[in-house]
PDB file of C-alpha atoms in Angstrom:
ATOM      1  CA  UNK A   1     -25.112 -66.672  23.845  1.00 94.00           C
ATOM      2  CA  UNK A   2     -23.362 -63.373  24.576  1.00 95.00           C
ATOM      3  CA  UNK A   3     -26.443 -61.296  23.777  1.00 94.00           C
ATOM      4  CA  UNK A   4     -28.667 -63.599  25.828  1.00 96.00           C
ATOM      5  CA  UNK A   5     -26.322 -63.288  28.828  1.00 97.00           C
ATOM      6  CA  UNK A   6     -26.121 -59.515  28.429  1.00 96.00           C
ATOM      7  CA  UNK A   7     -29.907 -59.305  28.603  1.00 97.00           C
ATOM      8  CA  UNK A   8     -30.033 -61.613  31.602  1.00 98.00           C
ATOM      9  CA  UNK A   9     -27.387 -59.650  33.490  1.00 98.00           C
ATOM     10  CA  UNK A  10     -28.821 -56.251  32.598  1.00 97.00           C
ATOM     11  CA  UNK A  11     -32.225 -57.358  33.908  1.00 98.00           C
ATOM     12  CA  UNK A  12     -30.492 -58.393  37.149  1.00 97.00           C
ATOM     13  CA  UNK A  13     -29.052 -54.880  37.504  1.00 96.00           C
ATOM     14  CA  UNK A  14     -25.490 -55.423  36.319  1.00 96.00           C
ATOM     15  CA  UNK A  15     -23.766 -52.737  34.240  1.00 95.00           C
ATOM     16  CA  UNK A  16     -22.523 -54.232  30.983  1.00 96.00           C
ATOM     17  CA  UNK A  17     -19.346 -53.206  29.153  1.00 95.00           C
ATOM     18  CA  UNK A  18     -19.376 -55.029  25.818  1.00 94.00           C
ATOM     19  CA  UNK A  19     -15.880 -55.489  24.385  1.00 95.00           C
ATOM     20  CA  UNK A  20     -17.195 -57.087  21.173  1.00 87.00           C
ATOM     21  CA  UNK A  21     -17.594 -58.710  18.808  1.00 88.00           C
ATOM     22  CA  UNK A  22     -20.883 -57.838  17.186  1.00 84.00           C
ATOM     23  CA  UNK A  23     -20.148 -59.790  14.025  1.00 81.00           C
ATOM     24  CA  UNK A  24     -21.047 -63.317  13.022  1.00 80.00           C
ATOM     25  CA  UNK A  25     -17.808 -63.431  11.025  1.00 85.00           C
ATOM     26  CA  UNK A  26     -14.838 -65.399  12.298  1.00 86.00           C
ATOM     27  CA  UNK A  27     -12.695 -63.196  14.552  1.00 87.00           C
ATOM     28  CA  UNK A  28      -9.527 -63.589  16.570  1.00 92.00           C
ATOM     29  CA  UNK A  29     -10.779 -64.271  20.102  1.00 94.00           C
ATOM     30  CA  UNK A  30      -7.476 -63.203  21.750  1.00 95.00           C
ATOM     31  CA  UNK A  31      -8.230 -59.589  20.788  1.00 95.00           C
ATOM     32  CA  UNK A  32     -11.527 -59.623  22.664  1.00 96.00           C
ATOM     33  CA  UNK A  33     -10.281 -61.715  25.593  1.00 97.00           C
ATOM     34  CA  UNK A  34      -7.444 -59.251  26.099  1.00 98.00           C
ATOM     35  CA  UNK A  35      -9.860 -56.308  26.014  1.00 97.00           C
ATOM     36  CA  UNK A  36     -12.024 -57.862  28.728  1.00 98.00           C
ATOM     37  CA  UNK A  37      -9.032 -58.891  30.844  1.00 98.00           C
ATOM     38  CA  UNK A  38      -7.558 -55.399  30.648  1.00 98.00           C
ATOM     39  CA  UNK A  39     -10.852 -53.914  31.873  1.00 98.00           C
ATOM     40  CA  UNK A  40     -10.659 -56.180  34.920  1.00 98.00           C
ATOM     41  CA  UNK A  41      -6.932 -55.640  35.450  1.00 97.00           C
ATOM     42  CA  UNK A  42      -7.354 -51.851  35.375  1.00 98.00           C
ATOM     43  CA  UNK A  43     -10.387 -52.117  37.688  1.00 97.00           C
ATOM     44  CA  UNK A  44     -12.602 -50.514  35.049  1.00 97.00           C
ATOM     45  CA  UNK A  45     -14.714 -53.648  35.494  1.00 97.00           C
ATOM     46  CA  UNK A  46     -15.383 -55.592  38.691  1.00 96.00           C
ATOM     47  CA  UNK A  47     -15.427 -58.919  36.858  1.00 98.00           C
ATOM     48  CA  UNK A  48     -15.298 -60.087  33.270  1.00 98.00           C
ATOM     49  CA  UNK A  49     -17.171 -62.711  31.292  1.00 98.00           C
ATOM     50  CA  UNK A  50     -15.899 -63.902  27.928  1.00 97.00           C
ATOM     51  CA  UNK A  51     -17.884 -66.085  25.543  1.00 96.00           C
ATOM     52  CA  UNK A  52     -16.189 -67.844  22.639  1.00 94.00           C
ATOM     53  CA  UNK A  53     -16.553 -71.200  20.938  1.00 92.00           C
ATOM     54  CA  UNK A  54     -14.917 -73.376  23.588  1.00 95.00           C
ATOM     55  CA  UNK A  55     -13.757 -70.929  26.281  1.00 95.00           C
ATOM     56  CA  UNK A  56     -10.256 -72.384  26.343  1.00 97.00           C
ATOM     57  CA  UNK A  57      -8.289 -69.943  24.191  1.00 97.00           C
ATOM     58  CA  UNK A  58      -9.926 -66.929  25.778  1.00 97.00           C
ATOM     59  CA  UNK A  59      -9.060 -68.282  29.212  1.00 98.00           C
ATOM     60  CA  UNK A  60      -5.449 -68.758  28.192  1.00 98.00           C
ATOM     61  CA  UNK A  61      -5.284 -65.250  26.750  1.00 98.00           C
ATOM     62  CA  UNK A  62      -6.948 -63.549  29.714  1.00 98.00           C
ATOM     63  CA  UNK A  63      -4.562 -65.239  32.136  1.00 97.00           C
ATOM     64  CA  UNK A  64      -1.636 -63.503  30.415  1.00 96.00           C
ATOM     65  CA  UNK A  65      -2.901 -60.121  31.659  1.00 96.00           C
ATOM     66  CA  UNK A  66      -1.445 -58.962  34.968  1.00 95.00           C
ATOM     67  CA  UNK A  67      -3.879 -59.367  37.866  1.00 96.00           C
ATOM     68  CA  UNK A  68      -6.317 -61.607  36.030  1.00 97.00           C
ATOM     69  CA  UNK A  69      -7.338 -65.023  37.298  1.00 98.00           C
ATOM     70  CA  UNK A  70      -9.529 -66.425  34.540  1.00 98.00           C
ATOM     71  CA  UNK A  71     -11.410 -69.699  34.838  1.00 99.00           C
ATOM     72  CA  UNK A  72     -13.175 -71.688  32.164  1.00 98.00           C
ATOM     73  CA  UNK A  73     -16.251 -73.095  33.857  1.00 98.00           C
ATOM     74  CA  UNK A  74     -18.539 -75.755  32.466  1.00 98.00           C
ATOM     75  CA  UNK A  75     -20.879 -76.468  35.378  1.00 98.00           C
ATOM     76  CA  UNK A  76     -22.058 -75.305  38.795  1.00 98.00           C
ATOM     77  CA  UNK A  77     -19.171 -76.971  40.652  1.00 98.00           C
ATOM     78  CA  UNK A  78     -16.420 -75.347  38.574  1.00 98.00           C
ATOM     79  CA  UNK A  79     -18.110 -71.951  38.936  1.00 99.00           C
ATOM     80  CA  UNK A  80     -18.200 -72.304  42.731  1.00 99.00           C
ATOM     81  CA  UNK A  81     -14.647 -73.637  42.959  1.00 98.00           C
ATOM     82  CA  UNK A  82     -13.179 -70.942  40.732  1.00 98.00           C
ATOM     83  CA  UNK A  83     -14.584 -68.236  43.001  1.00 98.00           C
ATOM     84  CA  UNK A  84     -14.333 -69.860  46.455  1.00 98.00           C
ATOM     85  CA  UNK A  85     -10.847 -71.288  46.030  1.00 98.00           C
ATOM     86  CA  UNK A  86      -9.166 -69.196  43.330  1.00 97.00           C
ATOM     87  CA  UNK A  87     -10.902 -65.813  43.532  1.00 97.00           C
ATOM     88  CA  UNK A  88     -11.358 -65.892  39.742  1.00 98.00           C
ATOM     89  CA  UNK A  89     -12.160 -62.464  38.350  1.00 98.00           C
ATOM     90  CA  UNK A  90     -12.757 -63.497  34.728  1.00 99.00           C
ATOM     91  CA  UNK A  91     -15.102 -66.265  33.601  1.00 99.00           C
ATOM     92  CA  UNK A  92     -14.832 -67.856  30.176  1.00 98.00           C
ATOM     93  CA  UNK A  93     -17.623 -69.870  28.612  1.00 98.00           C
ATOM     94  CA  UNK A  94     -17.723 -72.050  25.523  1.00 96.00           C
ATOM     95  CA  UNK A  95     -20.874 -71.220  23.583  1.00 94.00           C
ATOM     96  CA  UNK A  96     -20.365 -74.295  21.433  1.00 95.00           C
ATOM     97  CA  UNK A  97     -20.315 -76.519  24.513  1.00 96.00           C
ATOM     98  CA  UNK A  98     -23.013 -75.065  26.776  1.00 96.00           C
ATOM     99  CA  UNK A  99     -26.718 -74.501  26.416  1.00 95.00           C
ATOM    100  CA  UNK A 100     -28.242 -71.169  27.400  1.00 97.00           C
ATOM    101  CA  UNK A 101     -29.814 -72.442  30.635  1.00 98.00           C
ATOM    102  CA  UNK A 102     -26.556 -73.943  31.855  1.00 98.00           C
ATOM    103  CA  UNK A 103     -24.665 -70.781  30.905  1.00 98.00           C
ATOM    104  CA  UNK A 104     -27.086 -68.694  32.978  1.00 98.00           C
ATOM    105  CA  UNK A 105     -26.692 -71.060  35.929  1.00 98.00           C
ATOM    106  CA  UNK A 106     -22.892 -70.863  35.693  1.00 98.00           C
ATOM    107  CA  UNK A 107     -22.854 -67.063  35.394  1.00 98.00           C
ATOM    108  CA  UNK A 108     -25.316 -66.528  38.258  1.00 98.00           C
ATOM    109  CA  UNK A 109     -23.425 -68.930  40.500  1.00 98.00           C
ATOM    110  CA  UNK A 110     -20.065 -67.418  39.615  1.00 99.00           C
ATOM    111  CA  UNK A 111     -21.202 -63.846  40.261  1.00 98.00           C
ATOM    112  CA  UNK A 112     -22.847 -64.683  43.599  1.00 98.00           C
ATOM    113  CA  UNK A 113     -20.098 -66.903  45.007  1.00 98.00           C
ATOM    114  CA  UNK A 114     -17.691 -65.159  47.363  1.00 98.00           C
ATOM    115  CA  UNK A 115     -14.011 -65.945  47.794  1.00 97.00           C
ATOM    116  CA  UNK A 116     -13.579 -68.198  50.850  1.00 95.00           C
ATOM    117  CA  UNK A 117     -10.272 -66.692  51.952  1.00 95.00           C
ATOM    118  CA  UNK A 118      -8.423 -68.631  54.655  1.00 96.00           C
ATOM    119  CA  UNK A 119      -5.976 -71.173  53.264  1.00 95.00           C
ATOM    120  CA  UNK A 120      -7.121 -70.225  49.760  1.00 96.00           C
ATOM    121  CA  UNK A 121      -5.780 -66.678  50.255  1.00 95.00           C
ATOM    122  CA  UNK A 122      -2.292 -68.076  50.713  1.00 96.00           C
ATOM    123  CA  UNK A 123      -2.635 -70.080  47.512  1.00 95.00           C
ATOM    124  CA  UNK A 124      -3.935 -67.145  45.487  1.00 95.00           C
ATOM    125  CA  UNK A 125      -1.031 -65.061  46.807  1.00 95.00           C
ATOM    126  CA  UNK A 126       1.326 -67.746  45.497  1.00 95.00           C
ATOM    127  CA  UNK A 127      -0.361 -67.643  42.089  1.00 93.00           C
ATOM    128  CA  UNK A 128       0.076 -63.878  42.006  1.00 92.00           C
ATOM    129  CA  UNK A 129       3.726 -64.211  43.100  1.00 92.00           C
ATOM    130  CA  UNK A 130       4.404 -66.473  40.113  1.00 92.00           C
ATOM    131  CA  UNK A 131       2.837 -63.818  37.897  1.00 90.00           C
ATOM    132  CA  UNK A 132       4.927 -61.039  39.437  1.00 87.00           C
ATOM    133  CA  UNK A 133       8.152 -63.015  38.960  1.00 86.00           C
ATOM    134  CA  UNK A 134       7.262 -63.490  35.301  1.00 80.00           C
ATOM    135  CA  UNK A 135       6.537 -59.764  34.917  1.00 78.00           C
ATOM    136  CA  UNK A 136       9.852 -58.824  36.550  1.00 81.00           C
ATOM    137  CA  UNK A 137      11.713 -61.297  34.344  1.00 81.00           C
ATOM    138  CA  UNK A 138      10.104 -59.732  31.296  1.00 76.00           C
ATOM    139  CA  UNK A 139       8.218 -62.881  30.292  1.00 64.00           C
TER     140      UNK A 139
END
């Protein structure tokens, strides 16, 4: 799925930074999720997309990186909500749960959906405040 999405996004004009893996062997997804999240956190990348088996573990890992708001999306509605309401900057997808056509729909929707701001800005600020308290506490 990753290679298919890379081709789709490249043909749409997006610049791709591939953080791996290129192997069909079992790997530790937290290593790759962290690499993507750190690209977004450091503003080396505008947004990040992570593909693993279910999308759950990568989402959990990415959300540990300062400044990252990762969302595991499984349909059009969750893609819209994660961007409009939560200003998600990392998308995780479960290749074992989604077909290619649905994955493309989710990615396209997620990339094109703008953050709504307004009352959602206040809520995102509160999310980030929780993160900052954890960072200051050394957690």
